Amino acid sequence: MDFVQAKWFGPGRTVPIRVVVVHDMEAPEGPMTAENVAHWFSTMDASSKASAHVCVDNNSAVRCVADGDRAWHAPGANSDGLGIELAGYARQTREEWLDQYSKGVLEQAAQVVAGWCQKHNIPAVKLTAAELKAGKRGIVGHRDVSAAYGQTDHTDPGPNFPWDYFLSRVNALMGKPADPVQPDTRPSIPQGLRPNSASPSAKPLQRALKAAGFMNKSVAESDNYGPKTQESVGIFHRKYPQFAAKGSTWDVAIGPKGFAHLLTLAYGK
Ligand SMILES: [Zn+2]
């Protein structure tokens, strides 16, 4: 995928990615639309200040912002979201979204989104604005972000976007049925887990951190409570400081109460 760095974005992230936001570009359907919008993002003056992670048209995808950075696409969801811009218009009918050109766009987008869902452990399900606001993981339209957080009035990708077709393509490309992955069974709370040491309990901790969205799914599991595990525990404590050592919101050691809460987040009651 070509990478044309957008001019306006937020370097780095402080919270894990949990949602994919689908936009349309409000730009003419053409074979170079993704390239053109990427170029526009790379040269945009300070009066607009917008970007997205990826732009797609009917025959290609262009990367504009790295996943590890925050694109400025949907205020309210920029810190924990990934944004993709599709060639087309919010006013399109369902038939227009499913014509030959737009099916090419949807296929390019589905490939990108399937990769994101797998990489970031995001279920390929459409969330409502209320579910988005409640912190669930999944896929939304910009219109849902507007409804959930009220920071913009954008309504893309419009009321007729064919979510059923799009999600079936994403799920097909992920090679699994439409339901989110079943989590592991809940392990018992391990004893004697310490940072920078080896323990057979490190793996259940890493699995729970992944299932609850605090650790990237692609990190290899090991018996070592190493830097990646510590970083993820730090992110967990940042969100739930009541379980961190007093005065240390980046505490990298997990205690029994914190571990119990993490297991509930990961596996339910
Ligand atoms: Zn948008």
PDB file of C-alpha atoms and ligand atoms in Angstrom:
ATOM      1  CA  MET A   1       0.000   0.000   0.000  1.00  0.00           C
ATOM      2  CA  ASP A   2       1.342   3.468  -0.885  1.00  0.00           C
ATOM      3  CA  PHE A   3       1.971   5.759   2.087  1.00  0.00           C
ATOM      4  CA  VAL A   4       1.364   9.481   1.578  1.00  0.00           C
ATOM      5  CA  GLN A   5       1.774  11.015   5.034  1.00  0.00           C
ATOM      6  CA  ALA A   6      -1.082  13.350   5.963  1.00  0.00           C
ATOM      7  CA  LYS A   7      -0.049  16.756   7.233  1.00  0.00           C
ATOM      8  CA  TRP A   8      -2.391  16.914  10.250  1.00  0.00           C
ATOM      9  CA  PHE A   9      -2.517  14.094  12.825  1.00  0.00           C
ATOM     10  CA  GLY A  10      -1.634  13.341  16.447  1.00  0.00           C
ATOM     11  CA  PRO A  11       1.651  11.453  16.879  1.00  0.00           C
ATOM     12  CA  GLY A  12       1.379   8.327  19.049  1.00  0.00           C
ATOM     13  CA  ARG A  13      -1.500   6.924  21.119  1.00  0.00           C
ATOM     14  CA  THR A  14      -2.119   6.729  24.848  1.00  0.00           C
ATOM     15  CA  VAL A  15      -5.104   4.347  24.729  1.00  0.00           C
ATOM     16  CA  PRO A  16      -5.539   1.096  22.769  1.00  0.00           C
ATOM     17  CA  ILE A  17      -7.422   1.010  19.457  1.00  0.00           C
ATOM     18  CA  ARG A  18     -10.974  -0.338  19.853  1.00  0.00           C
ATOM     19  CA  VAL A  19     -13.077   0.988  16.974  1.00  0.00           C
ATOM     20  CA  VAL A  20     -13.007   1.419  13.182  1.00  0.00           C
ATOM     21  CA  VAL A  21     -14.796   4.485  11.784  1.00  0.00           C
ATOM     22  CA  VAL A  22     -16.105   4.348   8.198  1.00  0.00           C
ATOM     23  CA  HIS A  23     -16.366   7.610   6.242  1.00  0.00           C
ATOM     24  CA  ASP A  24     -17.109   8.589   2.697  1.00  0.00           C
ATOM     25  CA  MET A  25     -15.090  11.267   0.935  1.00  0.00           C
ATOM     26  CA  GLU A  26     -17.899  13.299  -0.683  1.00  0.00           C
ATOM     27  CA  ALA A  27     -15.657  13.169  -3.746  1.00  0.00           C
ATOM     28  CA  PRO A  28     -16.302  11.996  -7.308  1.00  0.00           C
ATOM     29  CA  GLU A  29     -16.036   8.273  -8.028  1.00  0.00           C
ATOM     30  CA  GLY A  30     -12.907   7.691 -10.077  1.00  0.00           C
ATOM     31  CA  PRO A  31      -9.886   5.396 -10.316  1.00  0.00           C
ATOM     32  CA  MET A  32      -7.573   7.999  -8.698  1.00  0.00           C
ATOM     33  CA  THR A  33      -9.908   9.280  -5.972  1.00  0.00           C
ATOM     34  CA  ALA A  34      -7.963   7.643  -3.097  1.00  0.00           C
ATOM     35  CA  GLU A  35      -4.691   9.060  -4.435  1.00  0.00           C
ATOM     36  CA  ASN A  36      -6.249  12.503  -4.901  1.00  0.00           C
ATOM     37  CA  VAL A  37      -7.720  12.675  -1.396  1.00  0.00           C
ATOM     38  CA  ALA A  38      -4.447  11.393   0.118  1.00  0.00           C
ATOM     39  CA  HIS A  39      -2.630  14.182  -1.724  1.00  0.00           C
ATOM     40  CA  TRP A  40      -5.197  16.670  -0.398  1.00  0.00           C
ATOM     41  CA  PHE A  41      -4.590  15.423   3.186  1.00  0.00           C
ATOM     42  CA  SER A  42      -0.828  15.798   2.692  1.00  0.00           C
ATOM     43  CA  THR A  43      -1.059  19.404   1.523  1.00  0.00           C
ATOM     44  CA  MET A  44      -4.044  20.650   3.548  1.00  0.00           C
ATOM     45  CA  ASP A  45      -3.736  24.139   5.036  1.00  0.00           C
ATOM     46  CA  ALA A  46      -4.468  24.944   8.659  1.00  0.00           C
ATOM     47  CA  SER A  47      -8.058  25.990   7.969  1.00  0.00           C
ATOM     48  CA  SER A  48      -9.159  22.328   7.661  1.00  0.00           C
ATOM     49  CA  LYS A  49      -6.772  20.101   9.681  1.00  0.00           C
ATOM     50  CA  ALA A  50      -8.233  16.678   8.863  1.00  0.00           C
ATOM     51  CA  SER A  51      -6.863  13.236   7.993  1.00  0.00           C
ATOM     52  CA  ALA A  52      -7.698   9.521   7.949  1.00  0.00           C
ATOM     53  CA  HIS A  53      -5.564   6.397   8.288  1.00  0.00           C
ATOM     54  CA  VAL A  54      -6.459   4.993   4.870  1.00  0.00           C
ATOM     55  CA  CYS A  55      -8.257   6.215   1.731  1.00  0.00           C
ATOM     56  CA  VAL A  56      -9.782   3.722  -0.724  1.00  0.00           C
ATOM     57  CA  ASP A  57     -11.304   3.907  -4.187  1.00  0.00           C
ATOM     58  CA  ASN A  58     -12.365   1.073  -6.487  1.00  0.00           C
ATOM     59  CA  ASN A  59      -8.858  -0.175  -7.293  1.00  0.00           C
ATOM     60  CA  SER A  60      -6.480   0.797  -4.504  1.00  0.00           C
ATOM     61  CA  ALA A  61      -5.917   1.828  -0.906  1.00  0.00           C
ATOM     62  CA  VAL A  62      -3.544   4.600   0.155  1.00  0.00           C
ATOM     63  CA  ARG A  63      -2.183   4.863   3.682  1.00  0.00           C
ATOM     64  CA  CYS A  64      -2.140   8.438   5.052  1.00  0.00           C
ATOM     65  CA  VAL A  65      -1.551   8.009   8.822  1.00  0.00           C
ATOM     66  CA  ALA A  66       0.109   5.076  10.642  1.00  0.00           C
ATOM     67  CA  ASP A  67      -2.173   2.985  12.881  1.00  0.00           C
ATOM     68  CA  GLY A  68       0.008   3.977  15.834  1.00  0.00           C
ATOM     69  CA  ASP A  69      -0.779   7.660  15.279  1.00  0.00           C
ATOM     70  CA  ARG A  70      -4.137   9.437  15.668  1.00  0.00           C
ATOM     71  CA  ALA A  71      -5.762  10.611  12.460  1.00  0.00           C
ATOM     72  CA  TRP A  72      -8.107  13.588  12.814  1.00  0.00           C
ATOM     73  CA  HIS A  73     -11.254  12.118  11.290  1.00  0.00           C
ATOM     74  CA  ALA A  74     -13.972  11.781  13.931  1.00  0.00           C
ATOM     75  CA  PRO A  75     -13.701  13.942  17.090  1.00  0.00           C
ATOM     76  CA  GLY A  76     -14.638  11.779  20.075  1.00  0.00           C
ATOM     77  CA  ALA A  77     -13.152   8.643  18.502  1.00  0.00           C
ATOM     78  CA  ASN A  78      -9.751   9.848  17.316  1.00  0.00           C
ATOM     79  CA  SER A  79      -7.825   8.608  20.362  1.00  0.00           C
ATOM     80  CA  ASP A  80      -9.050   4.994  20.181  1.00  0.00           C
ATOM     81  CA  GLY A  81     -10.223   4.765  16.554  1.00  0.00           C
ATOM     82  CA  LEU A  82      -8.957   4.042  13.067  1.00  0.00           C
ATOM     83  CA  GLY A  83     -10.517   6.001  10.197  1.00  0.00           C
ATOM     84  CA  ILE A  84     -11.057   4.883   6.619  1.00  0.00           C
ATOM     85  CA  GLU A  85     -12.335   7.141   3.817  1.00  0.00           C
ATOM     86  CA  LEU A  86     -14.337   5.541   0.983  1.00  0.00           C
ATOM     87  CA  ALA A  87     -14.840   7.129  -2.429  1.00  0.00           C
ATOM     88  CA  GLY A  88     -18.518   8.075  -2.717  1.00  0.00           C
ATOM     89  CA  TYR A  89     -21.221  10.267  -1.241  1.00  0.00           C
ATOM     90  CA  ALA A  90     -23.410  10.011   1.880  1.00  0.00           C
ATOM     91  CA  ARG A  91     -26.468  10.681  -0.315  1.00  0.00           C
ATOM     92  CA  GLN A  92     -25.969   7.445  -2.295  1.00  0.00           C
ATOM     93  CA  THR A  93     -28.806   4.937  -2.413  1.00  0.00           C
ATOM     94  CA  ARG A  94     -28.231   1.305  -1.474  1.00  0.00           C
ATOM     95  CA  GLU A  95     -28.221   0.483  -5.197  1.00  0.00           C
ATOM     96  CA  GLU A  96     -25.535   3.120  -5.799  1.00  0.00           C
ATOM     97  CA  TRP A  97     -23.415   1.709  -2.954  1.00  0.00           C
ATOM     98  CA  LEU A  98     -23.689  -1.709  -4.597  1.00  0.00           C
ATOM     99  CA  ASP A  99     -22.988  -0.680  -8.206  1.00  0.00           C
ATOM    100  CA  GLN A 100     -19.865  -1.916  -9.941  1.00  0.00           C
ATOM    101  CA  TYR A 101     -17.611   0.976  -8.912  1.00  0.00           C
ATOM    102  CA  SER A 102     -18.759   1.022  -5.275  1.00  0.00           C
ATOM    103  CA  LYS A 103     -18.451  -2.764  -4.912  1.00  0.00           C
ATOM    104  CA  GLY A 104     -14.781  -2.241  -5.810  1.00  0.00           C
ATOM    105  CA  VAL A 105     -14.562   0.442  -3.108  1.00  0.00           C
ATOM    106  CA  LEU A 106     -16.273  -1.796  -0.537  1.00  0.00           C
ATOM    107  CA  GLU A 107     -13.906  -4.661  -1.360  1.00  0.00           C
ATOM    108  CA  GLN A 108     -10.812  -2.460  -0.962  1.00  0.00           C
ATOM    109  CA  ALA A 109     -12.222  -1.163   2.336  1.00  0.00           C
ATOM    110  CA  ALA A 110     -13.180  -4.652   3.559  1.00  0.00           C
ATOM    111  CA  GLN A 111      -9.599  -5.851   3.029  1.00  0.00           C
ATOM    112  CA  VAL A 112      -8.210  -2.981   5.107  1.00  0.00           C
ATOM    113  CA  VAL A 113     -10.844  -3.322   7.840  1.00  0.00           C
ATOM    114  CA  ALA A 114     -10.455  -7.130   8.039  1.00  0.00           C
ATOM    115  CA  GLY A 115      -6.728  -6.624   8.581  1.00  0.00           C
ATOM    116  CA  TRP A 116      -7.409  -4.068  11.307  1.00  0.00           C
ATOM    117  CA  CYS A 117      -9.952  -6.282  13.054  1.00  0.00           C
ATOM    118  CA  GLN A 118      -7.488  -9.151  13.178  1.00  0.00           C
ATOM    119  CA  LYS A 119      -4.501  -7.009  14.169  1.00  0.00           C
ATOM    120  CA  HIS A 120      -6.299  -5.067  16.889  1.00  0.00           C
ATOM    121  CA  ASN A 121      -8.725  -7.749  18.089  1.00  0.00           C
ATOM    122  CA  ILE A 122     -11.792  -5.777  17.016  1.00  0.00           C
ATOM    123  CA  PRO A 123     -14.955  -7.840  16.354  1.00  0.00           C
ATOM    124  CA  ALA A 124     -16.320  -7.210  12.845  1.00  0.00           C
ATOM    125  CA  VAL A 125     -19.708  -6.054  14.115  1.00  0.00           C
ATOM    126  CA  LYS A 126     -21.580  -2.785  13.614  1.00  0.00           C
ATOM    127  CA  LEU A 127     -22.015  -0.820  16.840  1.00  0.00           C
ATOM    128  CA  THR A 128     -24.825   1.608  17.556  1.00  0.00           C
ATOM    129  CA  ALA A 129     -23.973   5.086  18.824  1.00  0.00           C
ATOM    130  CA  ALA A 130     -25.016   3.955  22.327  1.00  0.00           C
ATOM    131  CA  GLU A 131     -22.741   0.904  22.172  1.00  0.00           C
ATOM    132  CA  LEU A 132     -19.890   3.091  20.951  1.00  0.00           C
ATOM    133  CA  LYS A 133     -20.450   5.465  23.848  1.00  0.00           C
ATOM    134  CA  ALA A 134     -20.562   2.525  26.267  1.00  0.00           C
ATOM    135  CA  GLY A 135     -17.019   1.535  25.268  1.00  0.00           C
ATOM    136  CA  LYS A 136     -17.745  -1.516  23.100  1.00  0.00           C
ATOM    137  CA  ARG A 137     -15.344  -2.667  20.393  1.00  0.00           C
ATOM    138  CA  GLY A 138     -16.436  -2.803  16.753  1.00  0.00           C
ATOM    139  CA  ILE A 139     -17.148  -0.811  13.602  1.00  0.00           C
ATOM    140  CA  VAL A 140     -19.176   2.396  13.239  1.00  0.00           C
ATOM    141  CA  GLY A 141     -19.889   5.138  10.725  1.00  0.00           C
ATOM    142  CA  HIS A 142     -18.844   8.742  11.255  1.00  0.00           C
ATOM    143  CA  ARG A 143     -22.588   9.456  11.770  1.00  0.00           C
ATOM    144  CA  ASP A 144     -22.534   7.181  14.855  1.00  0.00           C
ATOM    145  CA  VAL A 145     -19.532   9.054  16.288  1.00  0.00           C
ATOM    146  CA  SER A 146     -21.398  12.348  15.744  1.00  0.00           C
ATOM    147  CA  ALA A 147     -24.478  10.925  17.477  1.00  0.00           C
ATOM    148  CA  ALA A 148     -22.471   9.464  20.377  1.00  0.00           C
ATOM    149  CA  TYR A 149     -20.244  12.437  21.195  1.00  0.00           C
ATOM    150  CA  GLY A 150     -21.961  15.381  19.517  1.00  0.00           C
ATOM    151  CA  GLN A 151     -18.691  17.018  18.472  1.00  0.00           C
ATOM    152  CA  THR A 152     -19.463  17.171  14.721  1.00  0.00           C
ATOM    153  CA  ASP A 153     -22.559  17.062  12.539  1.00  0.00           C
ATOM    154  CA  HIS A 154     -21.148  14.747   9.845  1.00  0.00           C
ATOM    155  CA  THR A 155     -23.565  12.039   8.756  1.00  0.00           C
ATOM    156  CA  ASP A 156     -21.331   9.975   6.456  1.00  0.00           C
ATOM    157  CA  PRO A 157     -21.382   7.295   5.121  1.00  0.00           C
ATOM    158  CA  GLY A 158     -25.126   8.052   4.967  1.00  0.00           C
ATOM    159  CA  PRO A 159     -28.328   6.214   5.854  1.00  0.00           C
ATOM    160  CA  ASN A 160     -28.154   3.767   2.936  1.00  0.00           C
ATOM    161  CA  PHE A 161     -24.634   2.446   3.440  1.00  0.00           C
ATOM    162  CA  PRO A 162     -24.922  -1.360   2.970  1.00  0.00           C
ATOM    163  CA  TRP A 163     -23.556  -2.456   6.362  1.00  0.00           C
ATOM    164  CA  ASP A 164     -24.861  -6.010   5.894  1.00  0.00           C
ATOM    165  CA  TYR A 165     -22.939  -6.479   2.651  1.00  0.00           C
ATOM    166  CA  PHE A 166     -19.826  -4.709   3.931  1.00  0.00           C
ATOM    167  CA  LEU A 167     -19.627  -6.694   7.200  1.00  0.00           C
ATOM    168  CA  SER A 168     -20.192  -9.984   5.380  1.00  0.00           C
ATOM    169  CA  ARG A 169     -17.198  -9.151   3.152  1.00  0.00           C
ATOM    170  CA  VAL A 170     -15.054  -8.188   6.176  1.00  0.00           C
ATOM    171  CA  ASN A 171     -15.988 -11.414   7.955  1.00  0.00           C
ATOM    172  CA  ALA A 172     -15.361 -13.498   4.844  1.00  0.00           C
ATOM    173  CA  LEU A 173     -11.908 -11.956   4.493  1.00  0.00           C
ATOM    174  CA  MET A 174     -11.229 -12.671   8.154  1.00  0.00           C
ATOM    175  CA  GLY A 175     -12.153 -16.278   7.449  1.00  0.00           C
ATOM    176  CA  LYS A 176     -14.669 -16.674  10.215  1.00  0.00           C
ATOM    177  CA  PRO A 177     -18.410 -16.394  10.863  1.00  0.00           C
ATOM    178  CA  ALA A 178     -20.115 -13.125  11.777  1.00  0.00           C
ATOM    179  CA  ASP A 179     -20.022 -13.674  15.554  1.00  0.00           C
ATOM    180  CA  PRO A 180     -17.097 -12.318  17.568  1.00  0.00           C
ATOM    181  CA  VAL A 181     -14.509 -14.822  18.726  1.00  0.00           C
ATOM    182  CA  GLN A 182     -15.400 -16.765  21.843  1.00  0.00           C
ATOM    183  CA  PRO A 183     -13.006 -15.888  24.645  1.00  0.00           C
ATOM    184  CA  ASP A 184     -10.887 -18.423  26.502  1.00  0.00           C
ATOM    185  CA  THR A 185     -12.319 -19.860  29.683  1.00  0.00           C
ATOM    186  CA  ARG A 186     -11.626 -17.808  32.760  1.00  0.00           C
ATOM    187  CA  PRO A 187      -8.424 -18.900  34.537  1.00  0.00           C
ATOM    188  CA  SER A 188      -7.939 -18.796  38.309  1.00  0.00           C
ATOM    189  CA  ILE A 189      -6.047 -15.849  39.767  1.00  0.00           C
ATOM    190  CA  PRO A 190      -2.349 -16.715  39.718  1.00  0.00           C
ATOM    191  CA  GLN A 191      -0.061 -16.089  42.656  1.00  0.00           C
ATOM    192  CA  GLY A 192       3.438 -14.647  42.788  1.00  0.00           C
ATOM    193  CA  LEU A 193       3.405 -12.765  39.466  1.00  0.00           C
ATOM    194  CA  ARG A 194       6.200 -10.207  39.359  1.00  0.00           C
ATOM    195  CA  PRO A 195       7.474  -7.926  36.583  1.00  0.00           C
ATOM    196  CA  ASN A 196      10.807  -8.902  35.043  1.00  0.00           C
ATOM    197  CA  SER A 197      10.516 -12.499  36.160  1.00  0.00           C
ATOM    198  CA  ALA A 198       9.382 -15.765  34.652  1.00  0.00           C
ATOM    199  CA  SER A 199       6.188 -17.493  35.751  1.00  0.00           C
ATOM    200  CA  PRO A 200       3.803 -19.929  34.087  1.00  0.00           C
ATOM    201  CA  SER A 201       1.070 -17.463  35.126  1.00  0.00           C
ATOM    202  CA  ALA A 202       2.382 -14.807  32.741  1.00  0.00           C
ATOM    203  CA  LYS A 203       0.534 -16.412  29.808  1.00  0.00           C
ATOM    204  CA  PRO A 204      -2.943 -16.316  31.407  1.00  0.00           C
ATOM    205  CA  LEU A 205      -2.229 -12.664  32.277  1.00  0.00           C
ATOM    206  CA  GLN A 206      -1.232 -11.882  28.672  1.00  0.00           C
ATOM    207  CA  ARG A 207      -4.310 -13.701  27.319  1.00  0.00           C
ATOM    208  CA  ALA A 208      -6.587 -11.725  29.639  1.00  0.00           C
ATOM    209  CA  LEU A 209      -4.883  -8.434  28.693  1.00  0.00           C
ATOM    210  CA  LYS A 210      -5.445  -9.270  25.013  1.00  0.00           C
ATOM    211  CA  ALA A 211      -9.066 -10.362  25.523  1.00  0.00           C
ATOM    212  CA  ALA A 212      -9.814  -7.136  27.409  1.00  0.00           C
ATOM    213  CA  GLY A 213      -8.104  -4.990  24.789  1.00  0.00           C
ATOM    214  CA  PHE A 214      -5.063  -3.851  26.766  1.00  0.00           C
ATOM    215  CA  MET A 215      -2.493  -5.818  24.766  1.00  0.00           C
ATOM    216  CA  ASN A 216      -2.079  -6.118  21.006  1.00  0.00           C
ATOM    217  CA  LYS A 217      -3.252  -9.572  19.825  1.00  0.00           C
ATOM    218  CA  SER A 218      -0.060  -9.998  17.798  1.00  0.00           C
ATOM    219  CA  VAL A 219       2.247  -9.977  20.845  1.00  0.00           C
ATOM    220  CA  ALA A 220       3.614 -13.494  21.352  1.00  0.00           C
ATOM    221  CA  GLU A 221       2.648 -15.150  24.660  1.00  0.00           C
ATOM    222  CA  SER A 222       5.508 -16.161  26.918  1.00  0.00           C
ATOM    223  CA  ASP A 223       6.324 -17.114  30.495  1.00  0.00           C
ATOM    224  CA  ASN A 224       8.179 -13.847  30.879  1.00  0.00           C
ATOM    225  CA  TYR A 225       6.482 -10.852  32.545  1.00  0.00           C
ATOM    226  CA  GLY A 226       8.503  -8.625  30.233  1.00  0.00           C
ATOM    227  CA  PRO A 227       8.267  -5.038  28.940  1.00  0.00           C
ATOM    228  CA  LYS A 228       5.220  -5.605  26.681  1.00  0.00           C
ATOM    229  CA  THR A 229       3.256  -7.242  29.499  1.00  0.00           C
ATOM    230  CA  GLN A 230       4.292  -4.457  31.846  1.00  0.00           C
ATOM    231  CA  GLU A 231       3.273  -1.770  29.360  1.00  0.00           C
ATOM    232  CA  SER A 232      -0.159  -3.393  28.970  1.00  0.00           C
ATOM    233  CA  VAL A 233      -0.630  -3.662  32.741  1.00  0.00           C
ATOM    234  CA  GLY A 234       0.328   0.017  32.921  1.00  0.00           C
ATOM    235  CA  ILE A 235      -2.395   0.877  30.405  1.00  0.00           C
ATOM    236  CA  PHE A 236      -4.883  -1.183  32.448  1.00  0.00           C
ATOM    237  CA  HIS A 237      -3.930   0.735  35.605  1.00  0.00           C
ATOM    238  CA  ARG A 238      -4.172   4.012  33.746  1.00  0.00           C
ATOM    239  CA  LYS A 239      -7.825   3.186  33.058  1.00  0.00           C
ATOM    240  CA  TYR A 240      -8.479   1.601  36.478  1.00  0.00           C
ATOM    241  CA  PRO A 241      -6.214   3.543  38.880  1.00  0.00           C
ATOM    242  CA  GLN A 242      -8.042   2.088  41.888  1.00  0.00           C
ATOM    243  CA  PHE A 243      -6.084  -1.132  41.317  1.00  0.00           C
ATOM    244  CA  ALA A 244      -2.679   0.552  40.903  1.00  0.00           C
ATOM    245  CA  ALA A 245      -0.174   1.110  43.682  1.00  0.00           C
ATOM    246  CA  LYS A 246      -1.048   4.398  45.371  1.00  0.00           C
ATOM    247  CA  GLY A 247       0.107   7.414  43.381  1.00  0.00           C
ATOM    248  CA  SER A 248       1.392   5.329  40.489  1.00  0.00           C
ATOM    249  CA  THR A 249      -1.045   5.205  37.580  1.00  0.00           C
ATOM    250  CA  TRP A 250       1.556   3.452  35.420  1.00  0.00           C
ATOM    251  CA  ASP A 251       2.086   0.656  37.969  1.00  0.00           C
ATOM    252  CA  VAL A 252       3.330  -2.376  35.988  1.00  0.00           C
ATOM    253  CA  ALA A 253       2.717  -4.988  38.722  1.00  0.00           C
ATOM    254  CA  ILE A 254      -0.787  -6.452  38.851  1.00  0.00           C
ATOM    255  CA  GLY A 255      -2.297  -7.348  42.224  1.00  0.00           C
ATOM    256  CA  PRO A 256      -4.994  -9.937  43.002  1.00  0.00           C
ATOM    257  CA  LYS A 257      -7.869  -7.406  42.970  1.00  0.00           C
ATOM    258  CA  GLY A 258      -6.699  -5.850  39.704  1.00  0.00           C
ATOM    259  CA  PHE A 259      -6.253  -9.279  38.169  1.00  0.00           C
ATOM    260  CA  ALA A 260      -9.761 -10.297  39.231  1.00  0.00           C
ATOM    261  CA  HIS A 261     -11.188  -7.165  37.602  1.00  0.00           C
ATOM    262  CA  LEU A 262      -9.154  -7.763  34.450  1.00  0.00           C
ATOM    263  CA  LEU A 263     -10.525 -11.319  34.238  1.00  0.00           C
ATOM    264  CA  THR A 264     -14.076  -9.992  34.533  1.00  0.00           C
ATOM    265  CA  LEU A 265     -13.418  -7.517  31.726  1.00  0.00           C
ATOM    266  CA  ALA A 266     -11.883 -10.265  29.609  1.00  0.00           C
ATOM    267  CA  TYR A 267     -14.257 -13.158  30.270  1.00  0.00           C
ATOM    268  CA  GLY A 268     -17.300 -11.779  32.041  1.00  0.00           C
ATOM    269  CA  LYS A 269     -18.502 -12.919  35.443  1.00  0.00           C
TER     270      LYS A 269
HETATM  271 ZN    ZN B   1     -16.466  11.528   7.966  1.00  0.00          ZN
END
